[in-house]
């Protein structure tokens, strides 16, 4: 590199890089704003992708099979049937729903609100419903296999398994994930372009200063490093602003959904907690905000060093 980077030189480069941000504060503020905006948009798509993956897992894990038994089945037969189903090793949980519980749950359904008279007369003595097992699968792909086993058991009269509906939901989730990934890639390219061109504006404004330093014998890296420090400061500040902005915005969204969920009897799917993705976002922001800013700085200053 020509001039050894002694401690004094390192201090000078860091001091000069930080001082440059103050001397060109209007340009730096504009750069920080543009980079932070790009990172916020990028973060939104990261959160969308994370939530789609999370919801997809929720849908797969919530695939339940309901197996209805004879209306007058005895308790010992129920216990024996439970043991046989457990021995298959295909379920993570088996919940028993009695006829009485099934009727109680039916009366609570949204569809019967305002139409309670339709269920009048049905009680423990006159209950047309059947007891059932509600089975949660270990793996979504085990559904067909379990249904086949259940249908071969004489105590089971009917099996409800909404495979087509759930497969459709999972397919939509998969398509949405792919689309989000494509948008994410396009947005990352756009972010790189915006950041690189923002750094170019800063370098262009000080091209004469660079030329003078070059003529008096300063090495290329001695000239580059203050600009790299400056770009790192811009990237770091933009990353912090973007992370703060998106965390507050995301918390507001979660708060709004929680209030809606509390006022509605229909459950709204939960979202990924921000703490679960904050580390991932911070790493992405630092890589893009600082890394790409440095690359943009090196590339942008190159042509002004050819004197």
PDB file of C-alpha atoms in Angstrom, residues 7-225:
ATOM      1  CA  UNK A   7      -1.593   3.841  14.644  1.00  0.00           C
ATOM      2  CA  UNK A   8      -1.436   7.581  14.011  1.00  0.00           C
ATOM      3  CA  UNK A   9      -2.422   7.057  10.374  1.00  0.00           C
ATOM      4  CA  UNK A  10      -5.303   4.782  11.362  1.00  0.00           C
ATOM      5  CA  UNK A  11      -6.560   7.411  13.799  1.00  0.00           C
ATOM      6  CA  UNK A  12      -6.335  10.043  11.083  1.00  0.00           C
ATOM      7  CA  UNK A  13      -8.285   7.915   8.569  1.00  0.00           C
ATOM      8  CA  UNK A  14     -11.061   7.130  11.092  1.00  0.00           C
ATOM      9  CA  UNK A  15     -11.209  10.754  12.240  1.00  0.00           C
ATOM     10  CA  UNK A  16     -11.266  11.998   8.644  1.00  0.00           C
ATOM     11  CA  UNK A  17     -13.971   9.510   7.655  1.00  0.00           C
ATOM     12  CA  UNK A  18     -16.216  10.550  10.548  1.00  0.00           C
ATOM     13  CA  UNK A  19     -15.447  14.248   9.947  1.00  0.00           C
ATOM     14  CA  UNK A  20     -16.431  13.834   6.294  1.00  0.00           C
ATOM     15  CA  UNK A  21     -19.926  12.814   7.345  1.00  0.00           C
ATOM     16  CA  UNK A  22     -20.262  16.083   9.255  1.00  0.00           C
ATOM     17  CA  UNK A  23     -18.703  18.259   6.544  1.00  0.00           C
ATOM     18  CA  UNK A  24     -21.105  16.773   4.014  1.00  0.00           C
ATOM     19  CA  UNK A  25     -24.006  16.441   6.424  1.00  0.00           C
ATOM     20  CA  UNK A  26     -26.756  17.318   3.929  1.00  0.00           C
ATOM     21  CA  UNK A  27     -25.510  14.725   1.444  1.00  0.00           C
ATOM     22  CA  UNK A  28     -25.038  12.193   4.256  1.00  0.00           C
ATOM     23  CA  UNK A  29     -28.533  12.823   5.626  1.00  0.00           C
ATOM     24  CA  UNK A  30     -29.951  12.251   2.141  1.00  0.00           C
ATOM     25  CA  UNK A  31     -27.845   9.082   1.795  1.00  0.00           C
ATOM     26  CA  UNK A  32     -28.965   7.770   5.192  1.00  0.00           C
ATOM     27  CA  UNK A  33     -32.620   8.481   4.332  1.00  0.00           C
ATOM     28  CA  UNK A  34     -32.400   6.660   0.980  1.00  0.00           C
ATOM     29  CA  UNK A  35     -30.506   3.680   2.399  1.00  0.00           C
ATOM     30  CA  UNK A  36     -32.841   3.442   5.426  1.00  0.00           C
ATOM     31  CA  UNK A  37     -35.919   3.549   3.150  1.00  0.00           C
ATOM     32  CA  UNK A  38     -34.493   0.754   0.994  1.00  0.00           C
ATOM     33  CA  UNK A  39     -33.706  -1.318   4.088  1.00  0.00           C
ATOM     34  CA  UNK A  40     -37.201  -0.777   5.530  1.00  0.00           C
ATOM     35  CA  UNK A  41     -38.799  -2.006   2.296  1.00  0.00           C
ATOM     36  CA  UNK A  42     -36.370  -4.921   2.240  1.00  0.00           C
ATOM     37  CA  UNK A  43     -37.244  -5.707   5.873  1.00  0.00           C
ATOM     38  CA  UNK A  44     -40.973  -5.677   5.130  1.00  0.00           C
ATOM     39  CA  UNK A  45     -40.494  -8.435   2.565  1.00  0.00           C
ATOM     40  CA  UNK A  46     -38.264 -10.384   4.957  1.00  0.00           C
ATOM     41  CA  UNK A  47     -41.062 -10.230   7.553  1.00  0.00           C
ATOM     42  CA  UNK A  48     -43.672 -11.229   4.956  1.00  0.00           C
ATOM     43  CA  UNK A  49     -41.554 -14.210   3.910  1.00  0.00           C
ATOM     44  CA  UNK A  50     -40.963 -15.241   7.540  1.00  0.00           C
ATOM     45  CA  UNK A  51     -44.675 -15.032   8.372  1.00  0.00           C
ATOM     46  CA  UNK A  52     -45.685 -16.974   5.284  1.00  0.00           C
ATOM     47  CA  UNK A  53     -43.304 -19.740   6.283  1.00  0.00           C
ATOM     48  CA  UNK A  54     -44.618 -19.614   9.854  1.00  0.00           C
ATOM     49  CA  UNK A  55     -48.263 -19.734   8.745  1.00  0.00           C
ATOM     50  CA  UNK A  56     -47.472 -22.574   6.354  1.00  0.00           C
ATOM     51  CA  UNK A  57     -46.063 -24.606   9.246  1.00  0.00           C
ATOM     52  CA  UNK A  58     -49.128 -23.736  11.339  1.00  0.00           C
ATOM     53  CA  UNK A  59     -51.447 -24.984   8.592  1.00  0.00           C
ATOM     54  CA  UNK A  60     -49.494 -28.209   8.185  1.00  0.00           C
ATOM     55  CA  UNK A  61     -49.349 -28.853  11.923  1.00  0.00           C
ATOM     56  CA  UNK A  62     -53.079 -28.113  12.316  1.00  0.00           C
ATOM     57  CA  UNK A  63     -54.151 -30.837   9.904  1.00  0.00           C
ATOM     58  CA  UNK A  64     -56.566 -32.790  12.062  1.00  0.00           C
ATOM     59  CA  UNK A  65     -58.576 -35.908  11.373  1.00  0.00           C
ATOM     60  CA  UNK A  66     -61.876 -36.525  13.118  1.00  0.00           C
ATOM     61  CA  UNK A  67     -62.904 -40.150  13.521  1.00  0.00           C
ATOM     62  CA  UNK A  68     -66.561 -40.711  14.499  1.00  0.00           C
ATOM     63  CA  UNK A  69     -67.562 -43.817  16.476  1.00  0.00           C
ATOM     64  CA  UNK A  70     -70.844 -45.630  17.105  1.00  0.00           C
ATOM     65  CA  UNK A  71     -73.281 -43.456  19.061  1.00  0.00           C
ATOM     66  CA  UNK A  72     -73.626 -46.081  21.838  1.00  0.00           C
ATOM     67  CA  UNK A  73     -70.019 -47.255  22.022  1.00  0.00           C
ATOM     68  CA  UNK A  74     -68.927 -48.335  25.500  1.00  0.00           C
ATOM     69  CA  UNK A  75     -66.074 -46.697  27.444  1.00  0.00           C
ATOM     70  CA  UNK A  76     -63.864 -49.802  27.413  1.00  0.00           C
ATOM     71  CA  UNK A  77     -64.146 -49.900  23.606  1.00  0.00           C
ATOM     72  CA  UNK A  78     -63.190 -46.210  23.440  1.00  0.00           C
ATOM     73  CA  UNK A  79     -60.085 -46.858  25.571  1.00  0.00           C
ATOM     74  CA  UNK A  80     -59.139 -49.885  23.476  1.00  0.00           C
ATOM     75  CA  UNK A  81     -59.587 -47.910  20.250  1.00  0.00           C
ATOM     76  CA  UNK A  82     -57.428 -45.070  21.572  1.00  0.00           C
ATOM     77  CA  UNK A  83     -54.628 -47.536  22.365  1.00  0.00           C
ATOM     78  CA  UNK A  84     -54.802 -49.044  18.875  1.00  0.00           C
ATOM     79  CA  UNK A  85     -54.602 -45.607  17.239  1.00  0.00           C
ATOM     80  CA  UNK A  86     -51.697 -44.558  19.505  1.00  0.00           C
ATOM     81  CA  UNK A  87     -49.817 -47.755  18.583  1.00  0.00           C
ATOM     82  CA  UNK A  88     -49.789 -46.656  14.923  1.00  0.00           C
ATOM     83  CA  UNK A  89     -47.335 -43.880  15.835  1.00  0.00           C
ATOM     84  CA  UNK A  90     -48.844 -41.423  13.342  1.00  0.00           C
ATOM     85  CA  UNK A  91     -50.412 -38.932  15.756  1.00  0.00           C
ATOM     86  CA  UNK A  92     -48.995 -36.312  18.121  1.00  0.00           C
ATOM     87  CA  UNK A  93     -52.241 -36.016  20.098  1.00  0.00           C
ATOM     88  CA  UNK A  94     -55.595 -37.763  20.420  1.00  0.00           C
ATOM     89  CA  UNK A  95     -58.492 -35.793  21.923  1.00  0.00           C
ATOM     90  CA  UNK A  96     -61.803 -37.447  22.771  1.00  0.00           C
ATOM     91  CA  UNK A  97     -64.981 -35.473  22.122  1.00  0.00           C
ATOM     92  CA  UNK A  98     -68.124 -36.923  23.744  1.00  0.00           C
ATOM     93  CA  UNK A  99     -71.607 -36.507  22.293  1.00  0.00           C
ATOM     94  CA  UNK A 100     -72.396 -33.923  24.958  1.00  0.00           C
ATOM     95  CA  UNK A 101     -69.237 -31.939  24.259  1.00  0.00           C
ATOM     96  CA  UNK A 102     -69.879 -32.117  20.510  1.00  0.00           C
ATOM     97  CA  UNK A 103     -73.381 -30.654  21.006  1.00  0.00           C
ATOM     98  CA  UNK A 104     -72.021 -27.925  23.284  1.00  0.00           C
ATOM     99  CA  UNK A 105     -69.372 -26.987  20.688  1.00  0.00           C
ATOM    100  CA  UNK A 106     -71.970 -27.011  17.912  1.00  0.00           C
ATOM    101  CA  UNK A 107     -74.132 -24.494  19.782  1.00  0.00           C
ATOM    102  CA  UNK A 108     -71.140 -22.161  20.109  1.00  0.00           C
ATOM    103  CA  UNK A 109     -70.446 -22.049  16.378  1.00  0.00           C
ATOM    104  CA  UNK A 110     -70.709 -18.720  14.599  1.00  0.00           C
ATOM    105  CA  UNK A 111     -73.198 -20.089  12.053  1.00  0.00           C
ATOM    106  CA  UNK A 112     -75.838 -20.644  14.743  1.00  0.00           C
ATOM    107  CA  UNK A 113     -75.654 -17.137  16.231  1.00  0.00           C
ATOM    108  CA  UNK A 114     -79.107 -15.646  15.896  1.00  0.00           C
ATOM    109  CA  UNK A 115     -80.491 -19.084  14.937  1.00  0.00           C
ATOM    110  CA  UNK A 116     -80.361 -20.793  18.325  1.00  0.00           C
ATOM    111  CA  UNK A 117     -83.934 -22.066  17.853  1.00  0.00           C
ATOM    112  CA  UNK A 118     -82.659 -24.548  15.272  1.00  0.00           C
ATOM    113  CA  UNK A 119     -80.944 -26.500  18.071  1.00  0.00           C
ATOM    114  CA  UNK A 120     -83.785 -26.323  20.583  1.00  0.00           C
ATOM    115  CA  UNK A 121     -84.899 -29.738  21.781  1.00  0.00           C
ATOM    116  CA  UNK A 122     -81.447 -31.299  21.490  1.00  0.00           C
ATOM    117  CA  UNK A 123     -80.106 -32.295  24.903  1.00  0.00           C
ATOM    118  CA  UNK A 124     -78.359 -35.205  26.592  1.00  0.00           C
ATOM    119  CA  UNK A 125     -81.488 -37.352  26.131  1.00  0.00           C
ATOM    120  CA  UNK A 126     -81.988 -36.387  22.504  1.00  0.00           C
ATOM    121  CA  UNK A 127     -78.538 -35.991  21.010  1.00  0.00           C
ATOM    122  CA  UNK A 128     -78.043 -37.094  17.379  1.00  0.00           C
ATOM    123  CA  UNK A 129     -74.273 -36.496  17.412  1.00  0.00           C
ATOM    124  CA  UNK A 130     -71.596 -39.155  17.752  1.00  0.00           C
ATOM    125  CA  UNK A 131     -68.525 -39.309  19.969  1.00  0.00           C
ATOM    126  CA  UNK A 132     -65.253 -38.884  18.115  1.00  0.00           C
ATOM    127  CA  UNK A 133     -61.502 -38.750  18.318  1.00  0.00           C
ATOM    128  CA  UNK A 134     -59.810 -35.594  17.050  1.00  0.00           C
ATOM    129  CA  UNK A 135     -56.361 -36.642  15.864  1.00  0.00           C
ATOM    130  CA  UNK A 136     -53.377 -34.369  15.214  1.00  0.00           C
ATOM    131  CA  UNK A 137     -50.843 -35.741  12.765  1.00  0.00           C
ATOM    132  CA  UNK A 138     -47.115 -36.011  13.437  1.00  0.00           C
ATOM    133  CA  UNK A 139     -46.479 -35.205   9.767  1.00  0.00           C
ATOM    134  CA  UNK A 140     -48.850 -33.824   7.157  1.00  0.00           C
ATOM    135  CA  UNK A 141     -47.847 -36.543   4.687  1.00  0.00           C
ATOM    136  CA  UNK A 142     -49.089 -39.274   7.083  1.00  0.00           C
ATOM    137  CA  UNK A 143     -52.735 -38.199   6.611  1.00  0.00           C
ATOM    138  CA  UNK A 144     -53.726 -40.672   3.876  1.00  0.00           C
ATOM    139  CA  UNK A 145     -52.042 -43.545   5.676  1.00  0.00           C
ATOM    140  CA  UNK A 146     -53.851 -42.809   8.956  1.00  0.00           C
ATOM    141  CA  UNK A 147     -57.231 -42.410   7.241  1.00  0.00           C
ATOM    142  CA  UNK A 148     -56.773 -45.809   5.589  1.00  0.00           C
ATOM    143  CA  UNK A 149     -56.006 -47.411   8.963  1.00  0.00           C
ATOM    144  CA  UNK A 150     -59.007 -45.742  10.622  1.00  0.00           C
ATOM    145  CA  UNK A 151     -61.415 -46.801   7.895  1.00  0.00           C
ATOM    146  CA  UNK A 152     -60.365 -50.410   8.510  1.00  0.00           C
ATOM    147  CA  UNK A 153     -61.458 -50.288  12.160  1.00  0.00           C
ATOM    148  CA  UNK A 154     -65.041 -51.558  12.682  1.00  0.00           C
ATOM    149  CA  UNK A 155     -65.708 -49.109  15.568  1.00  0.00           C
ATOM    150  CA  UNK A 156     -65.087 -46.125  13.286  1.00  0.00           C
ATOM    151  CA  UNK A 157     -68.192 -45.128  11.327  1.00  0.00           C
ATOM    152  CA  UNK A 158     -66.938 -42.031   9.535  1.00  0.00           C
ATOM    153  CA  UNK A 159     -63.663 -40.154   9.026  1.00  0.00           C
ATOM    154  CA  UNK A 160     -63.484 -36.419   8.283  1.00  0.00           C
ATOM    155  CA  UNK A 161     -60.247 -35.285   6.671  1.00  0.00           C
ATOM    156  CA  UNK A 162     -60.266 -32.057   4.683  1.00  0.00           C
ATOM    157  CA  UNK A 163     -57.121 -32.900   2.756  1.00  0.00           C
ATOM    158  CA  UNK A 164     -58.001 -31.066  -0.463  1.00  0.00           C
ATOM    159  CA  UNK A 165     -58.736 -27.802   1.350  1.00  0.00           C
ATOM    160  CA  UNK A 166     -55.565 -27.982   3.402  1.00  0.00           C
ATOM    161  CA  UNK A 167     -53.458 -28.980   0.400  1.00  0.00           C
ATOM    162  CA  UNK A 168     -54.839 -25.957  -1.443  1.00  0.00           C
ATOM    163  CA  UNK A 169     -53.921 -23.649   1.443  1.00  0.00           C
ATOM    164  CA  UNK A 170     -50.395 -25.104   1.603  1.00  0.00           C
ATOM    165  CA  UNK A 171     -50.069 -24.712  -2.196  1.00  0.00           C
ATOM    166  CA  UNK A 172     -51.110 -21.043  -1.981  1.00  0.00           C
ATOM    167  CA  UNK A 173     -48.592 -20.540   0.828  1.00  0.00           C
ATOM    168  CA  UNK A 174     -45.863 -22.109  -1.310  1.00  0.00           C
ATOM    169  CA  UNK A 175     -46.674 -19.896  -4.318  1.00  0.00           C
ATOM    170  CA  UNK A 176     -46.710 -16.804  -2.109  1.00  0.00           C
ATOM    171  CA  UNK A 177     -43.325 -17.766  -0.630  1.00  0.00           C
ATOM    172  CA  UNK A 178     -41.832 -18.129  -4.118  1.00  0.00           C
ATOM    173  CA  UNK A 179     -43.278 -14.766  -5.219  1.00  0.00           C
ATOM    174  CA  UNK A 180     -41.940 -13.100  -2.061  1.00  0.00           C
ATOM    175  CA  UNK A 181     -38.504 -14.608  -2.690  1.00  0.00           C
ATOM    176  CA  UNK A 182     -38.464 -13.258  -6.267  1.00  0.00           C
ATOM    177  CA  UNK A 183     -39.538  -9.804  -5.039  1.00  0.00           C
ATOM    178  CA  UNK A 184     -36.875 -10.022  -2.330  1.00  0.00           C
ATOM    179  CA  UNK A 185     -34.138 -10.698  -4.899  1.00  0.00           C
ATOM    180  CA  UNK A 186     -35.339  -7.876  -7.182  1.00  0.00           C
ATOM    181  CA  UNK A 187     -35.540  -5.498  -4.239  1.00  0.00           C
ATOM    182  CA  UNK A 188     -32.017  -6.421  -3.095  1.00  0.00           C
ATOM    183  CA  UNK A 189     -30.672  -5.611  -6.575  1.00  0.00           C
ATOM    184  CA  UNK A 190     -32.558  -2.303  -6.499  1.00  0.00           C
ATOM    185  CA  UNK A 191     -31.177  -1.553  -3.028  1.00  0.00           C
ATOM    186  CA  UNK A 192     -27.621  -2.186  -4.189  1.00  0.00           C
ATOM    187  CA  UNK A 193     -28.169   0.146  -7.150  1.00  0.00           C
ATOM    188  CA  UNK A 194     -29.630   2.920  -4.947  1.00  0.00           C
ATOM    189  CA  UNK A 195     -26.877   2.646  -2.334  1.00  0.00           C
ATOM    190  CA  UNK A 196     -24.048   2.561  -4.897  1.00  0.00           C
ATOM    191  CA  UNK A 197     -25.399   5.600  -6.726  1.00  0.00           C
ATOM    192  CA  UNK A 198     -25.901   7.480  -3.469  1.00  0.00           C
ATOM    193  CA  UNK A 199     -22.226   6.958  -2.612  1.00  0.00           C
ATOM    194  CA  UNK A 200     -21.325   8.102  -6.131  1.00  0.00           C
ATOM    195  CA  UNK A 201     -22.995  11.458  -5.454  1.00  0.00           C
ATOM    196  CA  UNK A 202     -20.861  11.957  -2.346  1.00  0.00           C
ATOM    197  CA  UNK A 203     -17.661  11.055  -4.222  1.00  0.00           C
ATOM    198  CA  UNK A 204     -18.553  13.271  -7.208  1.00  0.00           C
ATOM    199  CA  UNK A 205     -19.023  16.289  -4.933  1.00  0.00           C
ATOM    200  CA  UNK A 206     -15.413  15.869  -3.725  1.00  0.00           C
ATOM    201  CA  UNK A 207     -13.680  14.819  -6.930  1.00  0.00           C
ATOM    202  CA  UNK A 208     -11.356  17.871  -6.881  1.00  0.00           C
ATOM    203  CA  UNK A 209     -10.234  17.046  -3.340  1.00  0.00           C
ATOM    204  CA  UNK A 210      -9.451  13.498  -4.445  1.00  0.00           C
ATOM    205  CA  UNK A 211      -7.428  14.801  -7.424  1.00  0.00           C
ATOM    206  CA  UNK A 212      -5.341  17.091  -5.201  1.00  0.00           C
ATOM    207  CA  UNK A 213      -4.590  14.269  -2.744  1.00  0.00           C
ATOM    208  CA  UNK A 214      -3.551  12.057  -5.629  1.00  0.00           C
ATOM    209  CA  UNK A 215      -1.157  14.702  -7.046  1.00  0.00           C
ATOM    210  CA  UNK A 216       0.622  15.233  -3.718  1.00  0.00           C
ATOM    211  CA  UNK A 217       1.456  11.523  -3.513  1.00  0.00           C
ATOM    212  CA  UNK A 218      -1.301   9.934  -1.401  1.00  0.00           C
ATOM    213  CA  UNK A 219      -1.836   6.254  -2.192  1.00  0.00           C
ATOM    214  CA  UNK A 220      -5.132   4.995  -3.577  1.00  0.00           C
ATOM    215  CA  UNK A 221      -6.048   3.185  -0.348  1.00  0.00           C
ATOM    216  CA  UNK A 222      -5.118   6.192   1.794  1.00  0.00           C
ATOM    217  CA  UNK A 223      -7.664   8.180  -0.240  1.00  0.00           C
ATOM    218  CA  UNK A 224     -10.252   5.383  -0.298  1.00  0.00           C
ATOM    219  CA  UNK A 225     -10.311   4.521   3.403  1.00  0.00           C
TER     220      UNK A 225
END
